[in-house]
Amino acid sequence: MLGGIDFGLMDPETYRDMSATKVITADTYDDDGYPIDMGLMDPRLGVIDPGLECRTCGSHSGSCNGHFGHIELAAPVIHVGFTKLIRRLLRSTCRECGRLALDDAQRDEFRDRYERAKELGDDEHDVLKAAVRQARKASTCPFCGEPQADIKHEKPTTYYEVQDVLSGDYSERIAAAMQPDEEEDDPGTSPQELADATDIALDRINEIMAGEFRPRKEDRRAIEKALDVDLTEEDMNKLMPSDIRDWFEDIPDEDLEVLGIDAEHSRPEWMILTVLPVPPVTTRPSITLDNGQRSEDDLTHKLVDIIRINQRFMENREAGAPQLIIEDLWELLQYHVTTFVDNEISGTPPARHRSGRPLKTLSQRLKGKEGRFRGSLSGKRVNFSARTVISPDPTLSLNEVGVPDRVAKEMTQTLNVTERNVEEARQYVRNGPEAHPGANYVRRPDGRRLKVTEKNCEELAEKVEADWEVNRHLVDGDIVIFNRQPSLHRMSIMAHEVVVMPYKTFRLNTVVCPPYNADFDGDEMNMHALQNEEARAEARVLMRVQEQILSPRFGGNIIGAIQDHISGTYLLTHSNPEFTETQALDLLRATRVDELPEADGVDDDGREFWTGRTLFSELLPDDLDLSFTSSAGDEVVIEGGQLIEGTIDEDAVGAFGGEVVDTLTKEYGETRARVFINEIASLAMRAIMNFGFSIGIDDESIPPEAEEQVDDAIESAYDRVQELIETYEAGELESLPGRGVDETLEMKIMQTLGKARDSAGEIADQHFGDDNPAVVMARSGARGSMLNLTQMAGSVGQQAVRGERINRGYEDRTLSHYRPNDLSSEAHGFVENSYRGGLTPQEFFFHAMGGREGLVDTAVRTSKSGYLQRRLINALSELEAQYDGTVRDTSGRIVQFEFGEDGTSPVKVSSGEEDGIDVEGIVDRVVDAEFASDEEKERFLGEREPPTNLSEHAGPGLNKAGGPGVESDD
Ligand SMILES: [Mg+2]
Ligand SMILES: [Zn+2]
Ligand SMILES: [Zn+2]
């Protein structure tokens, strides 16, 4: 078993030992197309061409993984991956002796703290950072006394030593400071006074003033203090990589420990490269284009650049080129090595192809979504999956998904041929790959896989026998997995039964939109065809949509009627309209009901009629008893499967906890609930089509007298706000507890204006008819709210940014249209107009400010949820619920002793309300179904013994059982 993994740096000597060959030439292939010796494609680095033999291990391409080579760099360069650590080391160690600039006591203390942090599992980086901070403070080395310069890091790989040195014009600066300044009433300083103030001999002062003597540090400080003048300038000394390497070589091992570096594995000088490992050719294979030309990998291109510059550097140095040219070439070498490692360093222009495309180098292969980790290791492309746009289809069952025929022909299922299905199997093959339902491949018992083509399908079909396998197309009734990202809860992936359909989109019943959080504005979804019986069986038993009606998040149903379904049932049941026989049959045409119940009555023309509630009741089980309050606010009573009174709306049949759906699922099972949801959705659609349902701008208009009332309400609110402002300005406003006067004023204004909008809403509300479609939608919970209506017809109301009235903009005001410090409503974003009436330019501007906040929030939320999905997947990927009820990771370590800590499925738990599940009802139903006669039932149940051990908390349940029980106090 693996005990642990240590990461460390690699020694340049190890690079050389590992290397199969030194690479010295930038050329790759000779004229005959053979790899050049000691070139970038040297056959000792591995082979990619079939037929060639690896000169290191002797294997052929495919079995040889390749071998590293190396380049001897003409001069050391910095590895970009370590720039921060290099800076930290430079800042905390002595430039002269290399020791950490902490005295022994401090060093030991930090080492102990480091060890302790590691033991306790605290963040040891905090200790490291503190040690570096402390060491950086030292102005001189505690060991050799050398003054320490500050280190400036210019990204990515340049370091400077910064020191304050005596400036060249020190004498002029001193002279200027000694001059009398009449304006400031400064008599100036004489040389004698300066000498007295600084304790420097007068002769020396004179020499310094003449520029003949450079004062030493102590003298300089004294003069600076006496004259209040700065005599220094910054001196920047660039540290070449070779300087840094020499410096790091001096750092003793025991000091490294305090800096968090294990000297056994890593020496800091190894962060400065002197040898560059050359990755094997198998890492950077060249591609042969159609015209026979080779196209090399980006890494090879980069290595070519490195070798070329390396050679030029060596040549120039040997020829004794000037320092400036050498430094330029050095920087160029550094650039190429840097971009070889990472070509996306900020501040450095990326290395590009001639076409302008940036090269994809080492980091780019690993990082990000398409990188090795996220793209190739944690997740991969998967076979038998399809992705396309989704669109709605109310004729499908919620368990079904419409699959385009072209997808069905690509996603296959393996059919194991037996004596019993051999004819069926042959027919699939006979149809060929183009016709649906056909087959794409067959597998013979000997394992050979044959492609079915238009040409060979007839012939092949005759050969198919038992024991063959046929990869047939998806057909109606196959089970597939369907998914929409971000997959944030269990219901984001559910199993559906296939219905093959024409055209190019996946089709879903609209009732499954809430669990997937899907709409049809261009959303795409993924489908996976399952490839073995076990997977198909699991999907059918555990994952089917009907199995997911109850959400494990809140225990209520997440699948149910939405939007127009709700409006439809509302119209059908609210005022209980009457329908003729034709109409009634039409409403129920998409349900199992094929016979109308007894008519509710006879109309004036003598024709029988049925009410909406009666028709709705046809969809309910005959023994359902239920009562609750609807969204519209009336009491809903269902007795014996008949809707006696009340409105069926969001609270009855909606997704997110509709009473009827919830009860049906919990008490009658998922299948019954699925049937009900399908039927209520189609009944509702027929109903809404029967009545007709549309909305237009006129539906939001209110009569002129109502508009006047709204104006009055807002006007009086303005007056009240004005009063508040006046009280405030007079200093008479009393602040609310825990708040300042300003805050209090703001709160009171907000309250007043909030009330103004509410009353505008109430006035508007009074003037809307009950049959107003917007009102129907809001009351039934189908879509929108009365607030939306208020904003359309009455007043939009206060706009807010970060929960406050709008306060930003210009100095002391929001817009230049207002006077400074205007506290009035209109100057701080109260929109008095309605959307229908139209906004003034200022109102429009404030509204845009408020709206922007929401927009930004949404954008931030979506990007966060994507990241959340990734983190969830990573965190949970290896956890598994075992058959013993524990949750364990892949190595068998127990994460939870019982699933969810209590072993309870939230789906099976009542959603908190009392009597969430009618247990007795269920028992009665089950027992009734089980026994033919009352006698048998009694024999089974037996005589009930009165309970003897009564708790004082015994509830009414015990009373029912015949015991005395205790009444509760309230
Ligand atoms: Mg969408
Ligand atoms: Zn090899
Ligand atoms: Zn030192």
PDB file of C-alpha atoms in Angstrom, residues 729 810-824 827-828:
ATOM      1  CA  GLU A 729     -33.199  68.877   8.603  1.00  0.00           C
ATOM      2  CA  TYR A 810     -22.365  62.692  -8.799  1.00  0.00           C
ATOM      3  CA  GLU A 811     -21.005  64.470  -5.777  1.00  0.00           C
ATOM      4  CA  ASP A 812     -23.842  64.897  -3.254  1.00  0.00           C
ATOM      5  CA  ARG A 813     -26.489  63.937  -5.813  1.00  0.00           C
ATOM      6  CA  THR A 814     -27.529  61.063  -8.037  1.00  0.00           C
ATOM      7  CA  LEU A 815     -27.903  62.982 -11.285  1.00  0.00           C
ATOM      8  CA  SER A 816     -27.167  66.520 -12.392  1.00  0.00           C
ATOM      9  CA  HIS A 817     -30.926  67.071 -12.708  1.00  0.00           C
ATOM     10  CA  TYR A 818     -31.216  67.502  -8.972  1.00  0.00           C
ATOM     11  CA  ARG A 819     -29.866  69.984  -6.476  1.00  0.00           C
ATOM     12  CA  PRO A 820     -27.021  68.808  -4.258  1.00  0.00           C
ATOM     13  CA  ASN A 821     -28.190  66.960  -1.124  1.00  0.00           C
ATOM     14  CA  ASP A 822     -31.739  66.620  -2.427  1.00  0.00           C
ATOM     15  CA  LEU A 823     -33.238  63.888  -0.273  1.00  0.00           C
ATOM     16  CA  SER A 824     -36.569  63.684  -2.080  1.00  0.00           C
ATOM     17  CA  ALA A 827     -33.992  62.178  -6.707  1.00  0.00           C
ATOM     18  CA  HIS A 828     -33.216  58.766  -5.231  1.00  0.00           C
TER      19      HIS A 828
END
